[in-house]
Structures are given as C-alpha cells and as structure tokens.
C-alpha cells in the first residue's frame, strides 16, 4: 500500500523527520506511537502533502506511484485520507455540501459520474449512523460550533463517506471521552477491509484497546526506532518512553 | 432538499475570460458623441417626452454644469470625458414587438448567451423580465397578468407616456436632480430604465426582474429606475447586470429611487457583473450609482447586492427612515480582483421614532484591488429609540490587496442604540489545506469558503439570483489566492 524509505523532512530549516522507513500493506493497521516532538504529526502532514514542509531526501511509494510527486488534492483523490488532529472550521459551508463537493471531485478525477442526490443522502444516513453522528450535524457548517468529540466523529464520518485506501488518524483519540473513543474506534474497525489500511498515530495506548493494531512502531527523534506486535504498546504504556531513549543512547 | 446556497458550484469554471464579453451586432440609432442642451432636447424629442420632463432634464443639466466631480472616494481613475460619450443609443426598431416571436433573432441569441431566455423564464420561473438592450426595453413579459392586479411594470419611457402623473409625482422625490454630480448628470440625460408601481394592499406575486446590458460601444448608460410601493403593498425587485468586454472605460451612472409608503415593503436585489477590466487594469466599467429609498410609517426597504464587476464602483444604496417604526436593511457582498476598486456601503438616515436598520457588509479583496466600505448611520434628534446594527467583514485573498472601512456615525438622540462590528481576515491556509486533503481543488475550495463567508448575504437573495451569485463569486476569484 505505502512504502516510505529514508524520509527526511524539515520545516523552516529545522529537520523533523530524519530517515524514516515504514511499510504498510493492504489489510493492516499500524500504530505509530512516540513522545511529544518525535515527528508523528509531521509524518501525517508530509504524507498528506502540506506545503509547509520541505522533503530533503527519501521516497514514498503509494500503490505504485510516487506520492511525493503528487498534488495534495490528487493524493486525496487516489485514496489517502487524513483524519485531522485539529479539524478545521469552515463557516457557512454545510458538511453535506462539503462532502458532496469532495465526492464528486474525486469521481470526476476518476472519470466517474457524479453521485446522485438520492444516493448521496442515503449514504449520508448510513455512514452517520456508523459513527452515531447526529444527522443534524450533517447540515451544520463544517465543524463550526462542534464539540471536540463531534469534530473527531465528523472526521471518521468523512472517512466513511470517502472510503479511502489509506487512512491516517492523527491523534484522533485526543480530547475524546471513553464513549466517544469507543464510537470512533468502532467506526474505524467497521471500515477495515482487505483492500484498505490505516496508520493510527497516538500518544496513548488507550485507543489501541479499541483499535487493535497489527504492528506498533515507536517514532523517536524523526525515525522509527522500534517496531513490534501489539504488545509493544502495552509495554510502552507501562514503562513510558524513557527506556527507548536509553536504548537509543546505548 | 439542501439549501439553495449549497447548490453545487458551476462546472464550467475553467474559462477565466469574462463570460459575457461579447458584443451584439445590432443596428443602433446613436446620437453623435457630446453633451449640450441641444443633445438633451434631441433625446427628449426622440422619446416624445412631455414638456415638464424636458424642463426637468435641462434644469438638471444646468445644475450639473456648476457641479464638481466628487473626489472623496477611496478610488483612483481617469475622469471620464463627458464630451466623448454618446448619450443615446436605441436598438433600431421603431415598433414594439407584438409577440416574442417577432423579436430580432440576434437579440434573442444575446439573451441566450446571458442565460436568460425569456421563454424559459416565463415558463419555469414565473419571473417577469423587462430586458433592457442598451436604452430601450425590447420585451416585457407577464404584463397582462400583473395588470390584472393593477401592477404597473414597464420601461421608464413607457411610464412617461402612459402614466405621466405617477412619474411626475414621484420622480426626483428621493434623489433630487441636485443631489450629486452623477445623479444630476443622470437626471439630464437618462434614456430609459424601469418603472414599477404596486397599488395599495397588493402583494406582487412574482419577482420583478430587469436585466440591464450595455451594448453600444462607447455609449454610457444612464438608467433611471423608480419603484413605488403604495400603502400596504409588497414587491421584490431584481436587477442584474452584464456588459460586453471593452478596452475603453464605459461610464454607468444610474439613479434608482424606491418609495415605500406606509406599511409597504420593497426588497431590491442586485447582482452586478460588469466588465471589470483585464488583468492589468485596462478597460472596465465605471459604476457611479445613486440608489436611495424612502420609508413611510411601518414600512421596510431591503437592499441586497452582490458586486463582482466594474473597474471602479461608487455606490451607496441608502434608506431614509422617515416613517415611525420603519426598517432599512443593507446586505452586501463586494468582490474586487486584479486592479478593481470599490467604494461602496450605505447610508441609514433615521428620522422616525423606533426606526431600525441593519447593515451586513462582506468585502472580499483579491489581486491588487482596493475594497472600501463607507457607511453612514445618522440618528436625527426626533428618532427616539432608533436602533442600528452594522457588521462589516473584510476577507483578504492576497498580500497585495487592500480592505478599508470608513464607518460614520452621527447621533443626535441619546435613546439610540448603535452597534458596529468589524473583522478583517485572510483566507485560511488551513481551510484550503483541509479542502485539498478531501480531494477538493483549490479553486473549488476558495469557492466554497468564500460562498460560506457570504452566506448571510446570499441567503437574502431570491433563489435564482443566489445560484447565479455563487457562480459569479467563484468565477471572480479564480486563481486569486496568493
């Protein structure tokens, strides 16, 4: 699905990613954990194509194409989805209009016909139920006046609507209470399939009780320094990140 | 059913050229360039006007000659040469059409290009259209139906012939011929426009719509619109403008007068899309318009405008709230791109007790343009308990454009309550990135964000206009983020 090799990225001249390697196959869920400032959100931003970052070295292959060579919107159209850590508010633009525009832009890119209003509304009903999103929120302006939990659920709702190949969840658990966490996780688990994959970026192990990863990676100082099965997350939760740092300095 | 402002935006937005930049090749009867009393007499003669109207014109002309062109606007332009303008141009047809089938096919084609096929409009939307090709109305629809209700909706010239007493009693009562430089000029040389009268207690069952269009090269247009809503009546009036692409500047100096008698309501909506000049600021329309309404007791006048065109705009649709408990509203979106300049806003003059006014102004500046809001809220000493709320928002698309706000408040009654809010923001890179990440192109993203920003104003427009306005906003701002 995605193969990241020796990725180096910097912002304002400061190097954040320092040779990151990661391979994610279809059907897999990968968790990326790590202390603050390790570069977790930078990785998400760089893959999604935020222009503030400069890629100085390395390559990213996304389903056979050079991801770094693609425009931000084309990455999205090819099936890369980022669930934002801080979803953006767009006053005056309803969720429905926003999503319909997105879906039809993606369809147009793929040479497909626009989705009919009827099909669209039926999909909205189905997918909003999946994340227990109040249907009223679908008619409200994008994220405007949403609670923190509603914003995150809205991200998963959008993900469900767009059916991406690769989803990157950037700290989706932050700011969620336990019920919201369960709902979000349930959404992600339901959407999981053999032909898609997820990268779950998180600070805490808590989310991984609900979204069970196939692999856990520790990101530290711009590199993946340790990878392992899901039990690694528990170990991190128990011991913190210091032992990793110690291992690094040895 | 999604709200109409949520309609999918236009698909054919790739073409950045001015969509309506074409010229119709129709024989026109044009008076040679230049302005003098003789030209005014000739215009009046050609239009077979009564003596009092000729006198009105000549009075205005004499006063205009003494006047100085205003310079206080936050705009810079080369002043028009008033002797280099042809003041009269009418499509060369002497006879009004008996039916739509008789209309010149080329004129029909022009209308089709504008997307306002009358047949379609008649059938589908129930909008009566008084289409102004240059200065003479060539087609008026639904007249019979309106006549049943006693509603008069016709060209200004026809009104002068058929309803001279109504025209004479009302014309110039809101915008006197002495009002300002361009109003005086208009009063002297206006050629046509629209007239509308709604009788007592009648609610006009359809949106009345006039499409103005400048067509003859080098012909300034001096439109005159007069809307009279008698006691307890209601009318919604739409005005939309497009113009052919030109290299020379074209002057447009219209006068619009609205009279809402006691308990009447007038809703006046404008979508203005005149040629703004090219990317380098060459050409484009000068739009110096005087629009004003006067309210009787318990009456209401609401101005809604979406301004995307013109090289230079100078326009302040205003309300004189004379009657007690009357209401004035002004909802505006003004977009400037490239080298466009707009100095626009409103005046709310509170004379009566318990009068209320609302001002919502959304300015969007792109390119190297300058966008100014200029508004006056004036509370007179007898206007007990007057209320005003003003909100002026500015959105900047680039680092090279400018947004300016000049709010004036004059209050002579201590019971008045006046609120003014203003914001300035730059279009959010985070918002655009969010849209891009969902697969939405940058152009569409800007369209979405800008239309969302203007929603409060767009929601005031009748549906067909709102859709058109959304498309215009998007077209006007293509490739404008920097």
XYZ file of C-alpha atoms in Angstrom:
732
model
C 0.000 0.000 0.000
C 2.592 2.503 1.105
C 6.352 2.215 1.338
C 8.307 5.022 2.969
C 12.068 4.930 2.549
C 14.632 7.098 4.296
C 12.257 10.056 4.528
C 13.774 13.347 5.599
C 11.603 16.412 6.062
C 12.163 19.801 7.576
C 10.216 22.927 8.359
C 11.770 26.390 8.444
C 15.166 24.776 8.054
C 14.697 22.504 11.027
C 14.847 18.801 10.279
C 11.978 16.881 11.875
C 11.984 13.544 10.044
C 15.457 12.084 9.866
C 15.353 8.957 7.750
C 12.013 7.340 8.420
C 11.226 3.886 6.998
C 7.785 2.301 7.094
C 5.864 -0.215 5.012
C 2.131 -0.732 5.344
C 0.331 -3.460 3.396
C -3.316 -3.678 2.464
C -5.490 -5.042 5.257
C -3.121 -3.883 8.004
C -3.455 -1.454 10.869
C -0.239 0.185 12.042
C 0.050 2.232 15.206
C 2.681 4.902 15.497
C 3.493 5.993 18.993
C 6.104 8.229 20.411
C 6.823 11.098 22.771
C 5.906 14.706 22.063
C 8.005 16.273 19.356
C 9.095 12.967 17.843
C 7.624 13.887 14.465
C 4.324 11.984 14.485
C 2.143 14.818 13.208
C 4.851 15.898 10.793
C 4.725 12.449 9.229
C 0.959 12.781 8.792
C 1.291 16.258 7.286
C 4.069 15.277 4.923
C 2.163 12.272 3.617
C -0.977 14.357 3.136
C 1.032 16.988 1.251
C 1.108 20.070 3.446
C 3.246 22.618 1.680
C 4.987 23.998 4.754
C 7.324 21.018 4.835
C 10.339 20.502 2.674
C 11.258 16.962 1.713
C 15.017 16.815 1.548
C 15.564 13.109 0.999
C 13.801 9.786 0.621
C 10.860 8.349 -1.270
C 7.248 7.377 -0.704
C 5.583 4.819 -2.939
C 1.781 4.812 -2.725
C 0.229 1.888 -4.564
C 2.841 2.043 -7.300
C 3.004 5.825 -7.734
C 5.407 8.393 -6.370
C 3.362 10.060 -3.638
C 5.735 12.974 -3.149
C 5.313 13.911 -6.799
C 1.540 14.305 -6.457
C -0.520 17.370 -5.602
C -2.279 17.375 -2.258
C -5.730 17.002 -3.789
C -4.593 14.176 -6.078
C -3.207 12.239 -3.125
C -6.654 12.524 -1.555
C -8.332 11.505 -4.810
C -6.066 8.459 -5.036
C -7.365 7.372 -1.670
C -5.186 8.916 1.021
C -7.199 10.295 3.907
C -6.011 12.264 6.902
C -8.198 12.498 9.987
C -7.002 15.804 11.398
C -5.824 16.262 14.931
C -7.438 19.701 14.863
C -10.272 19.630 12.325
C -10.758 22.996 10.637
C -13.959 25.035 10.797
C -15.425 26.361 7.553
C -18.215 28.802 8.454
C -21.229 28.900 6.162
C -20.376 25.669 4.323
C -22.520 22.729 5.346
C -20.966 19.355 5.973
C -23.208 17.928 3.291
C -22.173 20.428 0.650
C -18.526 19.965 1.605
C -18.695 16.193 1.320
C -20.746 16.191 -1.849
C -18.215 18.505 -3.450
C -15.381 16.241 -2.317
C -17.048 13.047 -3.529
C -17.891 14.483 -6.906
C -14.425 15.966 -7.364
C -12.942 12.565 -6.639
C -15.398 10.907 -9.024
C -14.643 13.395 -11.735
C -10.924 12.747 -11.272
C -11.559 9.056 -11.758
C -13.741 9.697 -14.783
C -16.880 8.586 -12.976
C -20.302 10.156 -12.990
C -21.353 12.433 -10.153
C -23.204 10.806 -7.296
C -26.931 11.417 -7.457
C -28.528 13.415 -4.679
C -30.602 10.404 -3.702
C -27.647 8.042 -3.445
C -25.673 10.690 -1.607
C -28.341 11.277 1.025
C -28.779 7.532 1.532
C -25.019 7.187 2.049
C -25.022 10.092 4.493
C -27.728 8.379 6.548
C -25.923 5.077 6.557
C -22.486 6.446 7.420
C -23.599 8.961 10.019
C -25.302 6.111 11.881
C -21.989 4.271 11.847
C -20.300 6.934 13.953
C -23.513 7.851 15.782
C -23.274 11.357 14.395
C -26.408 13.410 14.918
C -27.850 13.812 11.404
C -28.420 17.476 12.244
C -24.658 17.947 12.363
C -24.502 16.900 8.725
C -26.458 20.006 7.795
C -24.449 22.347 10.001
C -21.385 24.247 8.858
C -18.236 22.150 8.703
C -17.035 21.721 12.300
C -18.373 25.120 13.305
C -19.548 25.055 16.891
C -18.885 21.312 17.148
C -17.599 19.934 20.421
C -14.170 18.292 20.383
C -15.776 14.857 20.281
C -18.165 15.847 17.491
C -15.280 17.128 15.403
C -13.438 13.828 15.705
C -16.545 11.837 14.941
C -17.092 14.072 11.949
C -13.604 13.171 10.720
C -14.452 9.482 10.888
C -17.804 10.199 9.241
C -15.973 11.869 6.356
C -13.600 8.942 6.179
C -16.573 6.585 5.953
C -18.109 8.692 3.194
C -14.907 8.911 1.139
C -13.860 5.246 1.572
C -10.123 5.836 1.331
C -7.470 3.211 0.641
C -5.128 4.516 3.309
C -6.365 6.384 6.380
C -4.028 8.275 8.636
C -5.563 9.074 12.001
C -3.595 11.832 13.651
C -4.188 11.721 17.408
C -7.848 11.059 16.801
C -8.185 9.941 20.421
C -7.058 13.232 21.912
C -9.884 15.059 23.606
C -12.272 12.128 23.441
C -14.129 10.702 26.398
C -14.404 6.945 26.677
C -17.765 6.698 24.895
C -16.648 8.839 22.002
C -13.453 6.833 21.806
C -15.448 3.610 21.529
C -17.666 5.103 18.808
C -14.723 6.371 16.794
C -12.889 3.064 17.146
C -15.992 1.163 16.167
C -16.233 3.262 13.023
C -12.636 2.580 12.118
C -12.970 -1.154 12.790
C -16.127 -1.412 10.697
C -14.431 0.270 7.767
C -11.428 -2.021 7.965
C -11.088 -4.288 4.952
C -8.676 -6.389 2.942
C -8.068 -3.654 0.427
C -7.524 -0.731 2.766
C -5.123 0.103 5.546
C -4.751 2.506 8.446
C -1.960 4.316 10.203
C -3.081 5.275 13.686
C -0.960 7.938 15.304
C -1.465 8.149 19.007
C 0.167 9.277 22.153
C -1.564 6.834 24.436
C -2.112 3.134 24.373
C -5.756 3.668 25.311
C -7.033 3.907 21.725
C -5.315 0.624 20.906
C -7.619 -1.183 23.327
C -10.308 -0.455 20.784
C -8.443 -0.377 17.505
C -6.177 -3.402 17.625
C -3.085 -2.807 15.508
C -1.180 -5.422 13.575
C 2.046 -3.563 14.221
C 3.221 -0.934 16.654
C 6.069 1.431 15.796
C 7.891 3.808 18.053
C 8.779 7.100 16.445
C 11.554 8.941 18.195
C 13.661 11.842 17.000
C 12.393 11.570 13.434
C 12.923 7.850 12.961
C 11.131 4.591 13.624
C 13.346 3.184 16.357
C 11.389 0.130 17.376
C 8.673 -1.988 15.831
C 6.759 -4.897 17.229
C 3.421 -6.629 17.695
C 0.522 -5.010 19.570
C 2.054 -5.979 22.923
C 4.708 -3.326 22.369
C 2.032 -0.699 23.009
C 1.333 -2.171 26.422
C 4.994 -2.166 27.243
C 5.224 1.487 26.268
C 2.216 2.323 28.379
C 3.778 0.594 31.344
C 7.345 1.812 31.049
C 6.979 5.112 29.233
C 9.355 6.173 26.520
C 12.466 6.604 28.647
C 13.676 3.055 28.201
C 13.553 3.568 24.434
C 15.623 6.701 24.803
C 18.068 4.776 26.958
C 18.286 2.001 24.402
C 18.987 4.656 21.791
C 21.875 6.185 23.654
C 23.484 2.854 24.433
C -33.627 19.387 -0.032
C -30.389 21.175 0.528
C -30.465 24.918 0.952
C -30.073 26.717 -2.347
C -26.809 28.325 -1.331
C -25.499 24.793 -1.049
C -26.010 24.038 -4.684
C -23.120 22.509 -6.446
C -20.982 25.213 -7.904
C -20.691 25.778 -11.614
C -18.842 23.125 -13.517
C -17.696 25.265 -16.374
C -15.383 27.441 -14.392
C -12.229 26.703 -16.332
C -12.768 29.596 -18.668
C -11.366 32.569 -16.859
C -12.215 35.018 -19.617
C -15.098 37.286 -18.893
C -18.019 35.052 -19.700
C -20.286 37.726 -21.060
C -17.587 39.515 -23.042
C -19.247 39.733 -26.423
C -20.929 42.438 -28.426
C -24.209 42.112 -30.218
C -24.162 43.341 -33.767
C -27.500 45.090 -33.881
C -28.215 48.287 -35.782
C -28.439 51.084 -33.305
C -29.741 54.576 -33.587
C -26.997 56.570 -31.914
C -26.768 60.293 -31.322
C -23.258 61.624 -32.045
C -20.953 61.985 -29.078
C -21.065 65.044 -26.901
C -23.315 66.792 -24.411
C -25.170 70.074 -24.748
C -28.677 71.412 -24.231
C -29.371 70.519 -27.853
C -28.429 66.883 -27.246
C -30.775 66.820 -24.275
C -33.560 68.348 -26.358
C -32.904 65.735 -29.022
C -33.076 62.861 -26.518
C -36.296 64.232 -25.102
C -37.701 64.752 -28.597
C -36.779 61.244 -29.751
C -38.541 59.893 -26.720
C -41.562 62.089 -27.360
C -41.472 63.383 -23.835
C -43.793 65.963 -22.280
C -42.540 69.474 -21.744
C -42.181 69.159 -17.970
C -39.712 66.325 -18.362
C -37.599 68.270 -20.825
C -37.556 71.135 -18.321
C -36.531 68.684 -15.597
C -33.656 67.471 -17.738
C -32.500 70.962 -18.649
C -32.644 72.094 -15.021
C -30.550 69.138 -14.016
C -28.086 69.825 -16.827
C -27.642 73.450 -15.802
C -27.045 72.471 -12.210
C -24.687 69.676 -13.230
C -22.549 72.149 -15.165
C -21.949 74.042 -11.940
C -21.053 70.914 -10.009
C -17.631 69.441 -9.345
C -16.955 65.762 -9.761
C -16.586 64.215 -6.303
C -13.130 63.104 -5.220
C -13.672 61.870 -1.705
C -13.992 58.201 -2.682
C -11.103 55.851 -1.975
C -10.715 55.259 -5.697
C -8.352 56.457 -8.415
C -9.307 56.692 -12.063
C -9.104 58.923 -15.075
C -12.182 61.098 -15.062
C -14.481 60.482 -17.998
C -14.532 62.966 -20.847
C -18.194 63.849 -20.895
C -17.966 65.184 -24.437
C -16.655 61.840 -25.654
C -19.761 59.893 -24.755
C -22.758 59.141 -26.937
C -25.786 59.855 -24.792
C -28.427 57.999 -26.682
C -28.490 54.618 -28.337
C -31.559 52.574 -29.072
C -31.858 49.323 -30.971
C -33.027 50.387 -34.381
C -36.549 49.178 -34.250
C -39.397 51.589 -34.200
C -42.095 49.162 -33.359
C -42.537 47.229 -30.139
C -42.976 43.522 -30.642
C -46.433 42.106 -30.679
C -45.152 38.765 -29.523
C -41.892 37.174 -28.523
C -41.665 35.526 -31.968
C -41.199 38.927 -33.555
C -38.046 39.717 -31.609
C -34.836 40.033 -33.618
C -33.182 36.586 -33.590
C -29.803 38.093 -32.851
C -31.169 39.809 -29.828
C -32.588 36.513 -28.695
C -29.182 34.971 -29.123
C -27.678 37.676 -26.963
C -30.171 36.874 -24.288
C -29.434 33.186 -24.625
C -25.738 33.890 -24.083
C -26.713 35.746 -20.952
C -28.550 32.640 -19.867
C -31.869 34.412 -19.550
C -34.033 33.014 -22.280
C -37.307 34.763 -21.715
C -39.304 31.757 -22.810
C -37.607 29.626 -20.225
C -38.013 32.226 -17.579
C -41.669 32.716 -18.342
C -42.384 29.042 -18.262
C -40.173 27.803 -15.490
C -39.579 30.536 -13.007
C -42.513 32.883 -13.201
C -40.126 35.830 -13.384
C -41.346 38.743 -15.458
C -38.370 40.192 -17.287
C -38.093 43.672 -18.632
C -34.969 43.275 -20.735
C -33.060 46.458 -21.442
C -30.835 46.202 -24.518
C -28.948 49.433 -24.339
C -31.512 52.023 -23.619
C -34.834 50.813 -24.847
C -36.838 47.974 -23.448
C -37.498 45.393 -26.093
C -39.528 42.808 -24.360
C -41.833 42.878 -21.411
C -43.486 39.752 -20.211
C -46.242 38.944 -17.807
C -47.571 42.413 -18.219
C -51.130 41.244 -18.607
C -51.002 39.141 -15.509
C -49.554 41.983 -13.493
C -52.095 44.383 -14.951
C -54.916 42.299 -13.502
C -53.611 43.251 -10.075
C -53.156 46.840 -11.096
C -49.374 46.479 -11.003
C -47.508 48.624 -13.467
C -44.141 47.252 -14.567
C -42.754 48.810 -17.699
C -39.877 50.752 -19.136
C -39.413 54.230 -17.806
C -40.203 55.694 -21.233
C -43.490 53.864 -21.411
C -44.352 55.057 -17.935
C -43.704 58.624 -19.019
C -46.160 58.138 -21.886
C -48.791 56.045 -20.140
C -48.624 57.145 -16.511
C -47.165 60.645 -16.573
C -48.929 61.709 -13.369
C -47.345 58.859 -11.377
C -43.908 59.533 -12.770
C -44.140 63.263 -12.273
C -45.390 62.952 -8.683
C -42.597 60.622 -7.612
C -39.550 61.114 -9.802
C -36.795 63.040 -8.069
C -38.516 62.969 -4.680
C -35.912 60.603 -3.202
C -32.892 61.504 -5.301
C -33.377 65.127 -6.362
C -31.683 66.282 -9.554
C -29.468 68.457 -7.359
C -28.334 65.519 -5.230
C -24.858 64.873 -6.537
C -22.743 65.167 -9.664
C -23.701 61.833 -11.205
C -27.341 61.978 -10.138
C -27.584 65.396 -11.806
C -25.968 64.028 -14.958
C -28.373 61.105 -14.969
C -31.346 63.428 -14.473
C -30.245 65.377 -17.533
C -29.518 62.549 -19.947
C -31.204 59.345 -18.749
C -32.577 57.393 -21.663
C -34.549 54.587 -20.142
C -34.916 52.250 -17.230
C -37.740 50.678 -15.361
C -40.836 51.846 -13.620
C -42.841 49.864 -11.156
C -45.974 50.716 -9.243
C -47.698 48.388 -6.801
C -51.174 49.532 -5.787
C -52.467 49.687 -2.221
C -52.567 46.389 -0.412
C -51.282 44.355 -3.353
C -48.626 41.760 -2.854
C -46.755 41.328 -6.119
C -46.942 37.577 -6.780
C -43.631 37.276 -8.642
C -40.127 38.649 -8.574
C -39.865 41.568 -10.962
C -36.650 41.433 -12.871
C -34.761 43.737 -15.179
C -31.567 42.834 -16.912
C -29.517 45.813 -17.876
C -26.933 45.482 -20.513
C -24.519 47.948 -22.032
C -24.222 47.126 -25.701
C -23.335 50.002 -27.967
C -19.570 50.727 -27.992
C -18.788 53.985 -26.257
C -22.329 54.516 -25.019
C -22.618 55.371 -21.389
C -25.750 54.100 -19.819
C -27.874 56.347 -17.694
C -30.624 54.225 -16.330
C -33.453 55.510 -14.265
C -35.442 53.211 -12.029
C -38.423 54.206 -9.979
C -40.265 51.767 -7.753
C -43.343 52.943 -5.888
C -44.966 50.591 -3.414
C -48.237 52.061 -2.275
C -49.642 51.565 1.218
C -49.541 48.014 2.486
C -48.067 46.562 -0.685
C -45.062 44.312 -1.266
C -42.654 43.858 -4.128
C -39.387 42.043 -4.700
C -37.339 43.538 -7.487
C -34.253 42.019 -9.117
C -31.654 43.863 -11.082
C -28.842 42.043 -12.840
C -26.128 43.480 -14.975
C -23.709 42.157 -17.567
C -21.746 44.043 -20.177
C -19.609 43.232 -23.213
C -15.850 43.275 -22.957
C -14.337 46.651 -23.849
C -10.966 48.303 -23.905
C -12.236 51.796 -23.248
C -13.833 52.766 -19.998
C -17.548 52.944 -20.003
C -19.469 55.152 -17.674
C -22.572 53.970 -15.955
C -24.392 56.449 -13.757
C -27.767 55.127 -12.760
C -30.326 56.502 -10.396
C -32.642 54.204 -8.501
C -35.431 55.591 -6.361
C -37.574 53.462 -4.093
C -40.683 54.741 -2.367
C -42.266 52.516 0.261
C -45.446 54.131 1.534
C -46.948 53.283 4.932
C -46.848 49.563 5.751
C -45.261 48.717 2.399
C -42.178 46.616 1.755
C -39.669 46.739 -1.080
C -36.963 44.164 -1.469
C -34.405 45.243 -4.048
C -31.718 42.769 -5.109
C -28.805 43.356 -7.427
C -26.225 41.073 -8.952
C -23.709 43.241 -10.715
C -21.213 41.631 -13.058
C -19.909 44.317 -15.345
C -16.643 44.050 -17.131
C -14.008 44.827 -14.523
C -11.107 45.485 -16.871
C -8.423 42.992 -17.777
C -5.729 41.553 -15.531
C -3.643 44.698 -15.958
C -6.458 47.025 -15.038
C -7.148 48.165 -18.608
C -10.733 48.950 -19.501
C -13.761 48.150 -17.455
C -16.919 49.897 -16.418
C -17.151 52.905 -14.137
C -20.166 52.347 -11.993
C -21.240 55.541 -10.224
C -24.711 54.881 -8.992
C -27.114 56.681 -6.724
C -29.595 54.368 -5.069
C -31.901 55.520 -2.342
C -35.217 54.628 -0.816
C -37.631 56.382 1.473
C -39.807 54.634 4.028
C -43.224 55.599 5.326
C -44.630 54.501 8.675
C -44.053 50.801 9.456
C -42.566 50.210 6.054
C -39.419 48.390 5.066
C -36.788 48.688 2.385
C -34.190 45.994 1.981
C -31.204 46.331 -0.347
C -29.207 43.233 -1.223
C -26.289 43.475 -3.577
C -23.612 41.177 -4.908
C -20.994 43.241 -6.676
C -18.281 41.441 -8.589
C -17.804 43.629 -11.631
C -16.800 47.136 -12.721
C -13.361 48.698 -12.747
C -14.473 51.385 -10.333
C -17.577 51.159 -8.178
C -19.022 54.060 -6.255
C -22.351 53.111 -4.824
C -24.274 53.544 -1.575
C -27.792 52.130 -1.602
C -29.430 54.051 1.209
C -32.596 54.271 3.242
C -34.308 57.344 4.581
C -36.278 56.019 7.514
C -38.783 58.829 7.645
C -41.833 56.998 8.926
C -42.009 55.850 12.527
C -41.051 52.214 13.047
C -39.752 51.834 9.538
C -36.944 49.393 8.783
C -33.933 49.668 6.489
C -31.640 46.804 5.577
C -28.455 46.587 3.561
C -26.819 43.274 2.720
C -23.773 43.480 0.525
C -21.030 41.346 -0.931
C -18.424 43.304 -2.832
C -15.644 41.407 -4.579
C -12.637 43.115 -6.098
C -9.881 41.374 -8.028
C -6.860 42.435 -10.095
C -6.959 46.255 -10.205
C -10.632 46.723 -9.374
C -11.624 49.440 -6.950
C -14.815 49.533 -4.969
C -16.001 52.199 -2.585
C -19.387 51.022 -1.501
C -21.652 50.934 1.501
C -24.879 52.501 2.643
C -26.495 55.369 4.438
C -29.187 54.803 7.016
C -30.897 58.040 7.878
C -33.091 57.612 10.943
C -35.752 60.315 11.135
C -38.747 58.495 12.607
C -39.295 57.042 16.053
C -38.433 53.409 16.664
C -36.715 53.084 13.292
C -34.387 50.144 12.812
C -31.567 49.470 10.406
C -29.279 46.527 9.747
C -26.080 46.637 7.728
C -24.226 43.462 6.787
C -21.290 44.131 4.511
C -18.864 41.478 3.275
C -15.884 42.731 1.325
C -13.566 40.347 -0.496
C -10.326 41.683 -1.916
C -8.042 39.788 -4.255
C -5.204 40.605 -6.633
C -4.053 44.202 -6.247
C -7.551 45.510 -5.698
C -8.834 48.014 -3.183
C -12.126 47.405 -1.438
C -13.669 50.021 0.829
C -16.776 50.030 2.932
C -18.149 53.502 3.531
C -21.269 53.805 5.588
C -23.217 56.451 7.420
C -25.619 55.841 10.264
C -27.375 59.060 11.132
C -29.833 59.345 14.003
C -31.804 62.571 13.988
C -32.994 64.241 17.164
C -36.598 63.068 16.869
C -35.662 59.470 16.163
C -36.494 58.205 19.624
C -35.322 54.630 20.306
C -33.698 54.189 16.937
C -31.598 51.054 16.503
C -28.783 50.180 14.206
C -26.631 47.113 13.870
C -23.690 47.161 11.482
C -21.333 44.345 10.669
C -18.505 44.928 8.238
C -16.290 41.976 7.435
C -13.327 42.003 5.110
C -11.638 38.971 3.627
C -8.218 39.313 2.048
C -7.084 36.828 -0.576
C -3.571 38.131 -1.212
C -0.879 40.245 0.401
C -1.174 42.969 -2.223
C -4.834 43.906 -1.920
C -6.434 46.335 0.459
C -9.541 46.452 2.610
C -10.722 49.683 4.161
C -13.637 50.583 6.380
C -14.986 54.101 6.784
C -17.933 53.965 9.154
C -19.522 57.304 10.023
C -21.947 57.587 12.910
C -23.874 60.750 13.708
C -26.217 60.506 16.631
C -28.407 63.304 17.951
C -30.735 61.302 20.153
C -29.463 59.771 23.353
C -32.019 56.946 23.341
C -30.492 55.460 20.184
C -28.629 52.199 20.224
C -25.935 51.733 17.623
C -23.731 48.690 17.273
C -20.823 48.303 14.926
C -18.781 45.163 14.445
C -15.910 44.777 12.056
C -13.499 41.981 11.238
C -10.678 41.544 8.792
C -9.296 38.121 7.996
C -7.093 36.475 5.452
C -8.404 33.370 3.751
C -7.167 30.478 5.874
C -4.418 28.253 4.509
C -5.607 25.651 6.997
C -9.087 25.791 5.492
C -7.724 25.367 1.983
C -5.463 22.503 3.037
C -8.411 20.804 4.713
C -10.400 21.018 1.466
C -7.450 19.842 -0.651
C -6.985 16.863 1.647
C -10.575 15.861 0.926
C -9.862 15.921 -2.818
C -11.344 19.355 -3.496
C -9.343 21.511 -5.907
C -8.033 24.854 -4.733
C -10.407 26.797 -6.980
C -13.412 24.929 -5.673
C -12.125 25.237 -2.139
C -11.975 29.003 -2.482
C -15.457 28.995 -3.975
C -16.766 27.029 -1.025
C -15.032 29.097 1.610
C -15.985 32.427 0.044
C -19.591 31.422 -0.504
C -19.727 30.253 3.085
C -18.313 33.583 4.199
C -21.016 35.426 2.231
C -23.861 33.149 3.193
C -25.699 35.677 5.350
C -25.973 37.960 2.349
C -26.595 35.283 -0.301
C -29.449 33.940 1.812
C -31.221 37.257 1.318
C -31.314 36.811 -2.444
C -34.174 35.164 -4.297
C -33.214 31.656 -5.304
C -32.309 32.051 -8.979
C -30.174 35.038 -8.140
C -28.446 33.283 -5.278
C -27.318 30.484 -7.571
C -26.073 32.964 -10.151
C -24.346 34.991 -7.462
C -22.498 31.958 -6.119
C -21.159 31.166 -9.549
C -20.134 34.754 -10.057
C -18.222 34.839 -6.790
C -16.320 31.733 -7.759
C -15.580 32.947 -11.281
C -14.470 36.341 -9.996
C -11.926 34.850 -7.627
C -10.394 32.126 -9.760
C -6.651 31.916 -9.334
C -6.702 34.703 -6.807
C -5.135 33.235 -3.688
C -1.618 34.406 -3.014
